[in-house]
Coordinates of C-alpha atoms in Angstrom, one line a residue:
M1 CA -0.9 42.5 -10.1
L2 CA 0.4 38.4 -11.2
N3 CA -2.7 36.3 -12.4
F4 CA -2.0 33.7 -13.6
C5 CA -5.7 31.5 -15.4
L6 CA -7.2 28.2 -15.5
P7 CA -9.1 26.8 -18.0
G8 CA -13.5 27.7 -16.8
R9 CA -11.7 29.2 -13.6
Q10 CA -11.7 33.0 -12.2
P11 CA -7.1 33.7 -12.0
L12 CA -5.9 34.3 -9.3
R13 CA -4.2 37.1 -7.6
L14 CA -1.0 37.9 -5.9
C15 CA -1.0 41.9 -5.2
T16 CA 2.9 42.8 -6.8
G17 CA 2.0 46.1 -8.1
R18 CA 2.2 45.0 -11.5
E19 CA -0.5 42.5 -13.7
L20 CA 0.5 39.7 -15.8
S21 CA -1.2 36.7 -17.0
L22 CA 0.2 32.9 -17.5
T23 CA -2.0 30.2 -19.0
I24 CA -0.8 26.6 -17.8
P25 CA -1.6 23.3 -18.5
F26 CA -4.9 22.2 -16.2
H27 CA -4.1 19.3 -14.3
A28 CA -7.2 16.8 -15.0
S29 CA -7.4 15.2 -11.2
L30 CA -7.3 18.6 -8.8
T31 CA -9.3 22.0 -9.6
T32 CA -6.2 24.1 -8.1
N33 CA -3.0 23.5 -10.6
A34 CA -0.1 22.8 -8.6
A35 CA 2.4 23.7 -11.0
A36 CA 1.0 27.0 -11.4
M37 CA 1.1 27.9 -7.6
T38 CA 4.9 27.0 -8.3
T39 CA 5.5 28.9 -11.5
L40 CA 3.8 31.6 -10.2
R41 CA 5.9 31.4 -6.8
A42 CA 8.9 31.2 -8.5
M43 CA 8.0 35.0 -10.2
Y44 CA 7.0 36.2 -7.0
S45 CA 10.3 36.0 -5.6
T46 CA 12.8 37.2 -8.8
A47 CA 10.7 40.4 -9.4
P48 CA 13.0 41.9 -6.3
S49 CA 11.5 46.1 -7.0
E50 CA 7.7 44.5 -6.7
A51 CA 8.3 41.7 -4.2
D52 CA 9.7 45.0 -2.3
A53 CA 6.0 45.9 -1.7
A54 CA 4.9 42.7 -0.7
P55 CA 6.1 42.5 3.5
R56 CA 4.5 46.2 3.1
A57 CA 1.4 44.7 2.0
E58 CA 1.4 41.5 4.9
E59 CA 2.2 44.7 7.5
L60 CA -1.3 46.4 6.7
R61 CA -3.5 42.8 6.2
L62 CA -1.6 42.0 9.3
E63 CA -2.3 45.3 11.1
N64 CA -6.0 44.7 10.1
L65 CA -6.1 41.6 10.9
R66 CA -5.1 42.3 15.1
A67 CA -7.1 46.0 15.0
Y68 CA -10.5 42.8 15.2
R69 CA -9.0 41.4 18.5
I70 CA -10.1 37.8 17.8
L71 CA -5.9 36.7 17.7
D72 CA -5.8 34.0 20.5
T73 CA -9.8 34.3 21.9
P74 CA -11.9 31.7 23.4
P75 CA -14.4 30.2 20.8
E76 CA -17.5 31.5 20.9
E77 CA -21.0 29.9 19.5
A78 CA -21.3 32.4 16.5
F79 CA -18.0 31.2 15.3
D80 CA -18.9 27.2 15.8
G81 CA -22.1 27.8 14.4
L82 CA -20.6 28.9 11.0
A83 CA -18.0 26.0 11.1
R84 CA -20.7 23.3 11.4
L85 CA -22.9 25.0 8.6
G86 CA -19.2 24.4 6.6
A87 CA -19.0 20.9 7.0
F88 CA -22.4 21.2 6.2
I89 CA -22.5 22.1 3.2
C90 CA -19.4 21.1 2.4
G91 CA -19.8 16.9 3.3
T92 CA -16.7 16.8 5.1
P93 CA -16.2 15.8 8.5
I94 CA -13.7 18.5 9.0
S95 CA -14.4 22.9 9.1
M96 CA -12.4 25.2 10.5
V97 CA -13.0 29.5 10.7
N98 CA -9.3 30.7 10.3
L99 CA -7.1 33.3 11.0
L100 CA -3.4 34.1 10.0
D101 CA -0.8 35.3 11.8
A102 CA 2.2 36.3 11.1
E103 CA 3.5 32.6 11.1
R104 CA 0.3 31.0 12.7
V105 CA -2.8 30.1 12.0
F106 CA -5.0 31.0 14.7
T107 CA -8.5 28.5 14.2
K108 CA -11.5 30.5 15.6
A109 CA -14.0 27.8 15.4
Q110 CA -13.8 24.5 14.1
V111 CA -15.7 20.6 13.8
G112 CA -13.2 17.2 13.6
V113 CA -10.6 18.5 14.4
P114 CA -10.9 19.4 18.5
G115 CA -8.1 21.1 20.2
V116 CA -6.2 21.6 16.9
Q117 CA -6.6 26.1 18.1
N118 CA -1.6 27.3 16.3
L119 CA -0.3 25.2 13.7
P120 CA 2.9 27.0 11.4
R121 CA 2.1 28.7 9.1
E122 CA 3.1 27.8 5.9
T123 CA 2.9 23.6 6.2
V124 CA -1.7 24.4 6.2
F125 CA -3.7 24.9 3.4
C126 CA -5.5 28.3 4.0
H127 CA -1.7 29.8 3.2
H128 CA -2.4 29.4 -0.4
T129 CA -5.1 30.4 0.1
L130 CA -4.0 33.7 1.0
F131 CA -3.6 34.6 -2.4
N132 CA -6.2 33.6 -4.5
D133 CA -9.3 35.9 -4.9
D134 CA -11.6 32.7 -4.5
I135 CA -12.1 29.8 -3.3
L136 CA -8.9 27.5 -3.5
E137 CA -9.6 23.8 -3.5
V138 CA -7.8 20.9 -4.0
E139 CA -9.5 17.2 -5.0
D140 CA -6.0 14.9 -3.8
A141 CA -4.1 16.2 -2.4
S142 CA -1.4 12.8 -2.2
L143 CA -1.3 13.9 -6.0
D144 CA -0.2 17.6 -5.5
P145 CA 3.3 18.4 -5.9
L146 CA 3.0 21.4 -3.7
F147 CA 0.9 19.5 -0.7
R148 CA 1.6 15.7 -0.5
Q149 CA 5.1 16.4 1.7
T150 CA 3.7 18.1 4.3
P151 CA 2.5 17.5 7.6
L152 CA -0.8 17.6 7.6
V153 CA -0.6 15.5 4.3
A154 CA 2.6 12.8 5.2
S155 CA 0.8 12.2 8.3
A156 CA -1.6 11.4 10.5
P157 CA -4.6 13.0 10.1
N158 CA -4.0 12.1 6.3
I159 CA -6.0 15.1 4.7
R160 CA -6.4 14.6 1.1
Y161 CA -9.6 17.2 -0.1
Y162 CA -9.4 20.9 0.8
V163 CA -11.8 23.7 -0.7
G164 CA -11.2 26.8 1.6
A165 CA -12.8 30.3 1.4
P166 CA -10.6 33.8 2.0
L167 CA -12.3 35.9 4.8
V168 CA -11.8 39.6 3.4
S169 CA -12.4 42.9 5.2
P170 CA -14.6 45.3 4.2
E171 CA -10.9 47.4 3.7
G172 CA -9.4 44.5 1.2
Y173 CA -7.5 42.6 3.5
P174 CA -8.0 38.8 3.8
L175 CA -8.1 38.1 7.3
G176 CA -8.1 34.2 6.9
T177 CA -10.5 31.1 5.5
M178 CA -13.3 29.6 5.9
C179 CA -12.4 26.3 5.4
A180 CA -13.5 22.0 5.4
L181 CA -11.3 19.1 4.6
D182 CA -11.7 15.4 4.3
V183 CA -9.2 12.1 5.0
K184 CA -10.2 11.3 1.3
P185 CA -10.8 13.3 -2.4
H186 CA -13.9 15.1 -2.8
R187 CA -15.4 17.6 -4.7
L188 CA -17.9 20.7 -4.8
N189 CA -20.4 21.4 -7.5
E190 CA -20.6 24.5 -7.9
A191 CA -24.2 25.0 -5.4
Q192 CA -22.2 24.0 -2.6
R193 CA -18.6 26.7 -4.4
D194 CA -21.8 29.7 -4.1
A195 CA -22.7 28.8 -0.5
L196 CA -19.0 29.2 1.0
R197 CA -18.2 31.9 -1.4
T198 CA -21.7 32.9 1.7
L199 CA -20.1 31.7 4.3
A200 CA -17.3 33.5 4.3
R201 CA -18.7 37.1 3.7
E202 CA -20.9 35.6 6.7
V203 CA -17.9 35.6 8.6
V204 CA -16.5 38.4 8.2
S205 CA -20.1 39.6 9.6
H206 CA -19.7 38.0 12.9
L207 CA -16.2 39.7 12.7
E208 CA -17.2 42.8 12.0
L209 CA -20.2 42.5 14.3
R210 CA -17.5 41.4 16.9
R211 CA -15.5 43.9 16.0
A212 CA -17.9 46.5 17.0
R213 CA -19.5 45.0 20.1
L214 CA -15.8 45.6 21.4
Q215 CA -15.6 49.5 20.1
L216 CA -18.9 50.1 22.3
E217 CA -17.8 48.3 24.5
Q218 CA -14.5 50.6 25.1
E219 CA -16.7 54.0 24.3
R220 CA -18.9 52.4 27.3
V221 CA -16.0 51.8 29.9
K222 CA -14.6 55.4 29.0
L223 CA -18.4 57.3 29.6
D224 CA -18.4 56.1 32.4
G225 CA -14.9 56.4 34.2
L226 CA -15.6 59.8 32.5
L227 CA -18.9 59.9 34.9
R228 CA -17.3 58.9 37.5
M229 CA -14.7 61.8 37.9
A230 CA -17.4 64.0 37.1
N231 CA -19.7 62.5 39.5
D232 CA -16.3 63.2 42.2
K233 CA -15.7 66.6 41.1
A234 CA -19.5 67.1 42.1
V235 CA -19.5 65.2 45.1
S236 CA -16.6 67.0 46.6
L237 CA -17.5 70.5 45.4
Y238 CA -21.0 70.1 46.7
S239 CA -18.7 68.8 49.7
A240 CA -17.0 71.9 49.6
E241 CA -20.0 74.3 49.7
Q242 CA -21.0 73.4 52.4
R243 CA -18.5 73.3 54.9
E244 CA -19.4 76.4 56.4
E245 CA -16.8 75.6 59.5
I246 CA -13.8 73.9 61.0
F247 CA -11.9 72.5 63.5
V248 CA -7.9 73.2 63.9
K249 CA -6.0 71.7 66.9
Q250 CA -3.7 74.0 68.4
D251 CA -2.7 74.0 71.8
H252 CA -4.3 69.6 72.4
K253 CA -7.4 70.8 71.8
L254 CA -9.5 71.4 68.8
I255 CA -11.2 75.0 67.6
R256 CA -14.1 75.3 65.9
L257 CA -14.0 78.4 63.2
N258 CA -16.6 79.7 60.9
T259 CA -15.6 79.3 57.2
A260 CA -17.8 83.1 57.3
N261 CA -14.9 84.8 59.7
I262 CA -11.9 83.4 57.9
S263 CA -10.4 86.7 55.9
Y264 CA -7.7 85.3 54.7
L265 CA -5.0 81.7 54.6
E266 CA -1.0 82.2 54.6
A267 CA 1.5 79.1 53.9
L268 CA 5.0 79.0 55.7
G269 CA 7.5 76.3 54.8
D270 CA 4.5 72.8 55.8
Y271 CA 2.5 74.9 57.8
V272 CA -0.5 77.4 56.8
N273 CA -1.6 79.9 59.6
I274 CA -5.3 80.9 59.1
H275 CA -6.4 84.8 60.1
V276 CA -10.0 84.9 61.5
G277 CA -10.0 89.5 62.7
N278 CA -6.7 89.1 64.6
E279 CA -5.8 86.1 65.3
R280 CA -3.7 83.6 63.6
Y281 CA -4.2 80.2 63.6
T282 CA -1.2 77.9 62.8
V283 CA -1.7 74.0 61.7
Y284 CA 0.3 71.7 60.0
T285 CA -1.1 71.6 56.4
T286 CA -1.2 72.0 53.1
M287 CA -3.1 75.2 50.8
K288 CA -4.4 72.5 48.3
D289 CA -5.5 70.6 51.1
M290 CA -7.1 73.2 52.6
L291 CA -8.5 74.4 49.4
T292 CA -11.2 71.3 49.3
R293 CA -11.8 72.0 52.7
L294 CA -13.0 75.0 52.8
P295 CA -16.3 76.3 50.4
S296 CA -14.7 77.0 46.9
R297 CA -17.4 79.5 46.3
D298 CA -16.6 82.4 49.1
F299 CA -12.2 82.0 49.1
V300 CA -10.0 82.1 45.7
R301 CA -6.6 81.4 45.5
V302 CA -4.8 84.3 44.7
H303 CA -0.5 83.3 44.5
R304 CA 0.9 79.9 45.4
K305 CA 0.9 81.4 49.2
Y306 CA -2.3 83.0 49.5
I307 CA -5.5 82.2 50.2
V308 CA -8.6 84.8 49.9
R309 CA -12.0 85.1 51.2
I310 CA -13.5 87.3 48.3
S311 CA -15.8 89.6 50.9
S312 CA -12.9 90.1 52.5
I313 CA -11.4 91.9 49.8
V314 CA -11.1 95.5 50.2
A315 CA -9.2 96.9 47.0
I316 CA -6.8 95.8 44.5
D317 CA -3.5 97.8 43.5
G318 CA -2.0 96.7 41.1
D319 CA 0.5 92.3 41.9
S320 CA -1.8 92.6 45.6
L321 CA -4.8 93.7 46.9
V322 CA -5.7 94.7 51.0
V323 CA -7.9 92.3 52.4
D324 CA -9.9 93.2 56.2
G325 CA -9.5 90.4 59.0
G326 CA -9.9 93.2 61.6
R327 CA -7.2 94.8 60.4
A328 CA -5.5 95.6 56.8
S329 CA -3.5 93.4 55.5
S330 CA -1.4 93.4 51.7
V331 CA -1.5 89.8 50.1
P332 CA 0.9 89.6 46.2
I333 CA -0.8 88.9 43.2
G334 CA 0.9 85.7 41.2
N335 CA 0.6 86.3 37.2
S336 CA -0.6 82.7 37.1
Y337 CA -3.3 83.7 39.8
K338 CA -4.6 86.8 38.4
A339 CA -7.0 85.6 36.1
D340 CA -9.2 83.5 37.5
L341 CA -9.2 85.9 41.0
M342 CA -11.2 88.1 38.0
S343 CA -13.5 86.2 36.8
R344 CA -14.8 85.7 40.8
L345 CA -15.3 89.2 41.4
N346 CA -18.4 91.5 40.2
L347 CA -16.0 93.9 37.9
V348 CA -19.0 96.7 36.6

């Protein structure tokens, strides 16, 4: 852990794997010392073994941020209200709820800068707030070597003041900032700073509530899908149970067959032979389709080519069974169907 300390302030930290404290002269006109940030960055870039951990830490941070599914979402009143409250607390014309993606800043809510939604991450103050455990405050950016050449300061809207509190998730990752800006120098008193910290925590609470709501909605959709599937299956089974007759087309006419009289069905290429007593009816269909048309309580598939009526089974001998349909017929039993067949029989 790298720390640098400014007089009267909490240490600022960067996660790099070891701890080091620097005391750097305090710039009287700034709450945040730009030279300290520059020195810290130089040290960070010259410690390869420690800096190797930084990309992985950023990957984890981005993974945590994206779990909220909030990037590129439209404005929401809950966050807009927090932005308005931020402007009121800080006494500034501009306030924003910003979320920092890999290379950009997504503005979820704002006051005073309509139309702003995405800015390059490296050009904004909030990028540096991620390095902070506490509030980052720049009283006059035009005097700060770190910020005075940035587009927001050097050109319109000519920002002079920035204050930002990090939005830290329950997992400990900084997601973005609750920040306020002004076009003239500014400074918060301690009560305002405390209120801004509280507001940042409130933003995170809203993010958590939003994430929980999305997760619940996702689970509800899954449950609805399962219920629909179960209902469709129940309707299918119920319908199949009620079908006690089928109609088959033979010689340009439809013949009604009572399913109670069917002894077994036999697949033959693209056709199915339906055996009823001593009669046989051939139809152009599949075994799978026939299973949906027969009462499931009465019929069982015993082979990829055979479906039999359970009550027509006379005997089972090894890998075949005998069905009685006017005359006894032998039907093979497929290995993959044997367990289901045995479970359907009333064995004693």
